[in-house]
Amino acid sequence: MATHEHHGQQQSLQNEAAQELLDKLGNTISPELLIHALTHRSFAHEHPGMPNNERLEFLGDAVLELVSTETLFTVHPDLPEGELAKMRAKAVSEEALSAIARDILQLGPFILLGNGEKDSGGADKDSILCDTVESLIGAVFLEHGIEGARITVHRLVDATLAEVATEGPALDWKTSLTVKAHELGRGEPRYRMQVSGPEYQQIFTATVFLGEEENSLAEAQGSSKRKAQLAAAQQAWHSLSEHGQEHGEAR
């Protein structure tokens, strides 16, 4: 009897937690579809016959891109296509969506992972968090169409869309650094890469040089080559900006 009661309490806690997640999404999703949206391929692999969330993620990715594009197009009537594309890329990037998964949805504990993936910290991996946000958006679209999906996407992404609009060079630090270097009559940025750490948790270090200059301008680390280069470009851009201002004042 006690076990039965315990199971009932557990079930009720799970239901409450699921309801909290749905409240944050601003929408309802049927229990079956919600489980489908939260099922990572590693879990499905260990439970034959269970569908994983990759098709939903594929659908959600397109819905997210459409609604984000629609928002940027409406909110920024004067911006050219290139700027809008950069803003959208930043707002729906793995980095941005995994932050939404952590900060807004507290999604990690809900994701159904296989044992190996669970043991290696899969519930906090950017790629898995990002994909699951997209699959949830796909599930909302399936149940409520584009109108319902708009509600969820606006709720999750509008703050990020507003933020990227104010970031300027942060939309693409590497491009911004190249432009800044040209403005100051310096050479083209080049990146020297180093990799350290074990295979499953590599750390990339990017060092930025300008043209043929021997002295490096900045150095930064990241969990991928791209992240390390962007972080180094960001530091280098700030360094050049300060340097440019000093020279301007000296004149």
CSV table of C-alpha atoms in Angstrom, one decimal:
chain,number,residue,atom,x,y,z
A,1,MET,CA,0.0,0.0,0.0
A,2,ALA,CA,2.8,2.4,1.0
A,3,THR,CA,4.5,1.7,-2.3
A,4,HIS,CA,1.3,2.4,-4.2
A,5,GLU,CA,0.9,5.7,-2.3
A,6,HIS,CA,4.6,6.6,-3.0
A,7,HIS,CA,4.0,5.9,-6.7
A,8,GLY,CA,0.9,8.2,-6.7
A,9,GLN,CA,2.9,11.0,-5.0
A,10,GLN,CA,5.7,10.6,-7.5
A,11,GLN,CA,3.2,10.7,-10.4
A,12,SER,CA,1.6,13.9,-9.0
A,13,LEU,CA,5.0,15.6,-8.6
A,14,GLN,CA,5.9,14.7,-12.2
A,15,ASN,CA,2.6,16.1,-13.4
A,16,GLU,CA,3.2,19.3,-11.4
A,17,ALA,CA,6.7,19.6,-12.9
A,18,ALA,CA,5.4,19.0,-16.4
A,19,GLN,CA,2.7,21.6,-15.9
A,20,GLU,CA,5.3,24.1,-14.8
A,21,LEU,CA,7.3,23.4,-18.0
A,22,LEU,CA,4.1,23.9,-20.1
A,23,ASP,CA,3.3,27.2,-18.2
A,24,LYS,CA,6.8,28.5,-19.1
A,25,LEU,CA,6.1,27.5,-22.8
A,26,GLY,CA,2.8,29.3,-22.6
A,27,ASN,CA,1.0,26.4,-24.2
A,28,THR,CA,-0.5,22.9,-23.7
A,29,ILE,CA,1.1,19.8,-25.2
A,30,SER,CA,-0.6,16.4,-24.8
A,31,PRO,CA,1.3,14.1,-22.5
A,32,GLU,CA,2.2,11.6,-25.2
A,33,LEU,CA,3.5,14.3,-27.5
A,34,LEU,CA,5.4,16.0,-24.7
A,35,ILE,CA,7.2,12.8,-23.9
A,36,HIS,CA,8.0,12.4,-27.6
A,37,ALA,CA,9.4,16.0,-27.7
A,38,LEU,CA,11.6,15.3,-24.7
A,39,THR,CA,13.0,11.9,-25.9
A,40,HIS,CA,16.6,12.1,-27.0
A,41,ARG,CA,17.8,9.5,-29.6
A,42,SER,CA,20.1,7.9,-26.9
A,43,PHE,CA,17.0,7.1,-24.8
A,44,ALA,CA,15.0,5.8,-27.8
A,45,HIS,CA,18.0,3.6,-28.8
A,46,GLU,CA,17.8,1.9,-25.3
A,47,HIS,CA,14.0,1.6,-25.6
A,48,PRO,CA,13.3,0.1,-29.0
A,49,GLY,CA,10.0,1.2,-30.6
A,50,MET,CA,10.1,4.6,-28.9
A,51,PRO,CA,10.3,7.5,-31.3
A,52,ASN,CA,13.0,10.2,-30.7
A,53,ASN,CA,12.5,13.9,-31.0
A,54,GLU,CA,14.7,14.6,-34.1
A,55,ARG,CA,11.8,15.0,-36.6
A,56,LEU,CA,10.0,17.4,-34.1
A,57,GLU,CA,13.3,19.3,-33.8
A,58,PHE,CA,13.5,19.6,-37.6
A,59,LEU,CA,10.0,21.0,-37.6
A,60,GLY,CA,10.5,23.3,-34.6
A,61,ASP,CA,13.7,24.7,-36.1
A,62,ALA,CA,11.8,25.9,-39.2
A,63,VAL,CA,8.9,27.4,-37.0
A,64,LEU,CA,11.5,29.2,-34.8
A,65,GLU,CA,13.2,30.6,-37.8
A,66,LEU,CA,10.0,31.8,-39.4
A,67,VAL,CA,8.6,33.5,-36.3
A,68,SER,CA,12.0,35.1,-35.4
A,69,THR,CA,12.4,36.4,-39.0
A,70,GLU,CA,8.8,37.8,-38.9
A,71,THR,CA,9.6,39.6,-35.6
A,72,LEU,CA,12.9,41.1,-36.8
A,73,PHE,CA,11.3,42.1,-40.1
A,74,THR,CA,8.5,43.9,-38.3
A,75,VAL,CA,10.5,45.5,-35.5
A,76,HIS,CA,13.4,46.7,-37.7
A,77,PRO,CA,11.8,48.2,-40.9
A,78,ASP,CA,15.0,50.1,-41.8
A,79,LEU,CA,17.6,47.3,-41.5
A,80,PRO,CA,19.0,45.6,-44.6
A,81,GLU,CA,18.6,41.8,-45.1
A,82,GLY,CA,22.3,41.1,-44.2
A,83,GLU,CA,21.9,42.7,-40.7
A,84,LEU,CA,18.6,40.9,-40.1
A,85,ALA,CA,20.2,37.6,-41.0
A,86,LYS,CA,23.1,38.2,-38.6
A,87,MET,CA,20.6,39.0,-35.8
A,88,ARG,CA,18.5,36.0,-36.5
A,89,ALA,CA,21.5,33.7,-36.6
A,90,LYS,CA,22.7,35.0,-33.2
A,91,ALA,CA,19.2,34.8,-31.6
A,92,VAL,CA,18.5,31.2,-32.7
A,93,SER,CA,22.1,29.9,-32.3
A,94,GLU,CA,22.9,26.9,-30.1
A,95,GLU,CA,24.4,29.3,-27.5
A,96,ALA,CA,21.2,31.4,-27.3
A,97,LEU,CA,18.8,28.5,-27.3
A,98,SER,CA,20.7,26.5,-24.7
A,99,ALA,CA,20.7,29.6,-22.4
A,100,ILE,CA,16.9,29.8,-22.8
A,101,ALA,CA,16.7,26.1,-22.0
A,102,ARG,CA,18.7,26.6,-18.8
A,103,ASP,CA,17.5,30.1,-17.6
A,104,ILE,CA,13.8,30.2,-18.7
A,105,LEU,CA,12.7,26.5,-19.0
A,106,GLN,CA,15.1,24.8,-16.5
A,107,LEU,CA,14.9,22.0,-19.1
A,108,GLY,CA,17.7,19.7,-18.2
A,109,PRO,CA,16.0,17.4,-15.7
A,110,PHE,CA,13.1,16.8,-18.1
A,111,ILE,CA,15.1,15.4,-21.1
A,112,LEU,CA,14.9,11.6,-21.4
A,113,LEU,CA,18.5,10.4,-22.1
A,114,GLY,CA,20.1,7.0,-22.5
A,115,ASN,CA,22.4,5.9,-19.6
A,116,GLY,CA,25.7,6.7,-21.3
A,117,GLU,CA,24.5,10.2,-22.3
A,118,LYS,CA,23.1,10.9,-18.9
A,119,ASP,CA,26.3,9.8,-17.2
A,120,SER,CA,28.4,12.1,-19.4
A,121,GLY,CA,26.3,15.2,-18.4
A,122,GLY,CA,24.1,15.2,-21.5
A,123,ALA,CA,21.3,17.1,-19.7
A,124,ASP,CA,23.6,20.2,-19.6
A,125,LYS,CA,25.1,19.9,-23.1
A,126,ASP,CA,24.4,23.0,-25.3
A,127,SER,CA,23.6,20.9,-28.3
A,128,ILE,CA,21.0,18.6,-26.5
A,129,LEU,CA,19.4,21.6,-24.7
A,130,CYS,CA,19.1,23.5,-28.0
A,131,ASP,CA,17.7,20.6,-29.9
A,132,THR,CA,15.1,19.9,-27.2
A,133,VAL,CA,13.9,23.5,-27.2
A,134,GLU,CA,13.3,23.2,-31.0
A,135,SER,CA,11.5,19.9,-30.6
A,136,LEU,CA,9.1,21.4,-28.0
A,137,ILE,CA,8.4,24.3,-30.4
A,138,GLY,CA,7.7,21.7,-33.1
A,139,ALA,CA,5.3,19.9,-30.7
A,140,VAL,CA,3.5,23.1,-29.9
A,141,PHE,CA,3.1,23.8,-33.7
A,142,LEU,CA,1.7,20.3,-34.3
A,143,GLU,CA,-1.0,20.8,-31.6
A,144,HIS,CA,-1.8,24.5,-32.1
A,145,GLY,CA,-0.6,25.5,-35.5
A,146,ILE,CA,1.4,28.7,-36.3
A,147,GLU,CA,-0.7,31.0,-34.0
A,148,GLY,CA,0.0,28.8,-31.0
A,149,ALA,CA,3.6,28.4,-31.9
A,150,ARG,CA,4.0,32.2,-32.2
A,151,ILE,CA,3.0,32.6,-28.6
A,152,THR,CA,5.6,30.1,-27.4
A,153,VAL,CA,8.4,31.5,-29.7
A,154,HIS,CA,7.7,35.1,-28.6
A,155,ARG,CA,7.7,34.1,-25.0
A,156,LEU,CA,11.1,32.3,-25.3
A,157,VAL,CA,13.0,34.3,-27.9
A,158,ASP,CA,11.8,38.0,-27.8
A,159,ALA,CA,14.2,39.0,-25.1
A,160,THR,CA,17.1,37.6,-27.0
A,161,LEU,CA,15.9,39.2,-30.3
A,162,ALA,CA,15.8,42.6,-28.4
A,163,GLU,CA,19.3,42.0,-26.9
A,164,VAL,CA,21.0,41.1,-30.2
A,165,ALA,CA,19.6,44.3,-31.7
A,166,THR,CA,21.6,46.3,-29.2
A,167,GLU,CA,24.9,44.3,-29.6
A,168,GLY,CA,26.2,45.8,-32.8
A,169,PRO,CA,29.6,44.2,-33.4
A,170,ALA,CA,28.7,41.3,-31.1
A,171,LEU,CA,26.6,39.9,-33.9
A,172,ASP,CA,29.8,38.8,-35.6
A,173,TRP,CA,33.0,39.6,-33.8
A,174,LYS,CA,35.3,38.2,-36.5
A,175,THR,CA,33.8,40.4,-39.2
A,176,SER,CA,33.8,43.4,-36.9
A,177,LEU,CA,37.5,42.9,-36.0
A,178,THR,CA,38.4,42.8,-39.7
A,179,VAL,CA,36.5,46.0,-40.4
A,180,LYS,CA,38.1,47.7,-37.3
A,181,ALA,CA,41.6,46.6,-38.3
A,182,HIS,CA,41.1,48.0,-41.9
A,183,GLU,CA,39.8,51.3,-40.4
A,184,LEU,CA,43.0,51.6,-38.4
A,185,GLY,CA,45.2,50.7,-41.3
A,186,ARG,CA,46.3,47.4,-39.8
A,187,GLY,CA,46.6,44.0,-41.4
A,188,GLU,CA,44.1,41.2,-41.8
A,189,PRO,CA,43.3,39.2,-38.6
A,190,ARG,CA,44.8,35.7,-38.5
A,191,TYR,CA,44.1,33.0,-35.9
A,192,ARG,CA,46.6,30.5,-34.5
A,193,MET,CA,44.8,27.5,-32.9
A,194,GLN,CA,45.9,25.1,-30.2
A,195,VAL,CA,43.9,22.1,-28.8
A,196,SER,CA,44.3,20.6,-25.4
A,197,GLY,CA,42.4,18.3,-23.0
A,198,PRO,CA,41.0,14.8,-23.6
A,199,GLU,CA,39.1,13.9,-26.8
A,200,TYR,CA,35.7,14.1,-25.1
A,201,GLN,CA,36.3,17.5,-23.6
A,202,GLN,CA,38.7,19.4,-25.8
A,203,ILE,CA,39.7,23.0,-25.1
A,204,PHE,CA,40.5,25.2,-28.1
A,205,THR,CA,42.8,28.2,-27.7
A,206,ALA,CA,42.7,30.9,-30.4
A,207,THR,CA,45.4,33.6,-30.6
A,208,VAL,CA,44.8,36.6,-32.9
A,209,PHE,CA,47.5,38.4,-34.9
A,210,LEU,CA,47.1,41.2,-37.3
A,211,GLY,CA,48.8,40.8,-40.7
A,212,GLU,CA,52.5,40.0,-40.4
A,213,GLU,CA,52.7,41.4,-36.8
A,214,GLU,CA,54.6,39.2,-34.4
A,215,ASN,CA,52.8,40.4,-31.2
A,216,SER,CA,49.5,38.8,-30.6
A,217,LEU,CA,46.5,41.0,-30.0
A,218,ALA,CA,44.4,38.7,-27.9
A,219,GLU,CA,44.0,35.0,-26.8
A,220,ALA,CA,40.9,33.2,-25.7
A,221,GLN,CA,39.6,29.7,-25.0
A,222,GLY,CA,36.4,27.9,-26.0
A,223,SER,CA,34.8,24.5,-26.3
A,224,SER,CA,35.0,24.7,-30.1
A,225,LYS,CA,37.3,26.3,-32.6
A,226,ARG,CA,34.5,28.8,-33.6
A,227,LYS,CA,33.8,29.8,-30.0
A,228,ALA,CA,37.5,30.3,-29.2
A,229,GLN,CA,38.0,32.4,-32.3
A,230,LEU,CA,34.9,34.6,-31.6
A,231,ALA,CA,36.0,35.2,-28.0
A,232,ALA,CA,39.5,36.1,-29.1
A,233,ALA,CA,38.1,38.4,-31.9
A,234,GLN,CA,35.9,40.1,-29.2
A,235,GLN,CA,38.8,40.8,-27.0
A,236,ALA,CA,40.9,42.0,-29.9
A,237,TRP,CA,38.1,44.3,-31.1
A,238,HIS,CA,37.9,46.0,-27.7
A,239,SER,CA,41.6,46.3,-27.5
A,240,LEU,CA,41.8,48.0,-31.0
A,241,SER,CA,38.8,50.2,-30.1
A,242,GLU,CA,40.6,51.5,-27.0
A,243,HIS,CA,43.8,51.9,-28.9
A,244,GLY,CA,42.1,53.8,-31.7
A,245,GLN,CA,40.5,56.2,-29.2
A,246,GLU,CA,43.8,56.9,-27.5
A,247,HIS,CA,45.4,57.7,-30.8
A,248,GLY,CA,42.4,59.9,-31.7
A,249,GLU,CA,42.8,61.8,-28.5
A,250,ALA,CA,46.6,62.1,-28.8
A,251,ARG,CA,46.1,63.8,-32.2
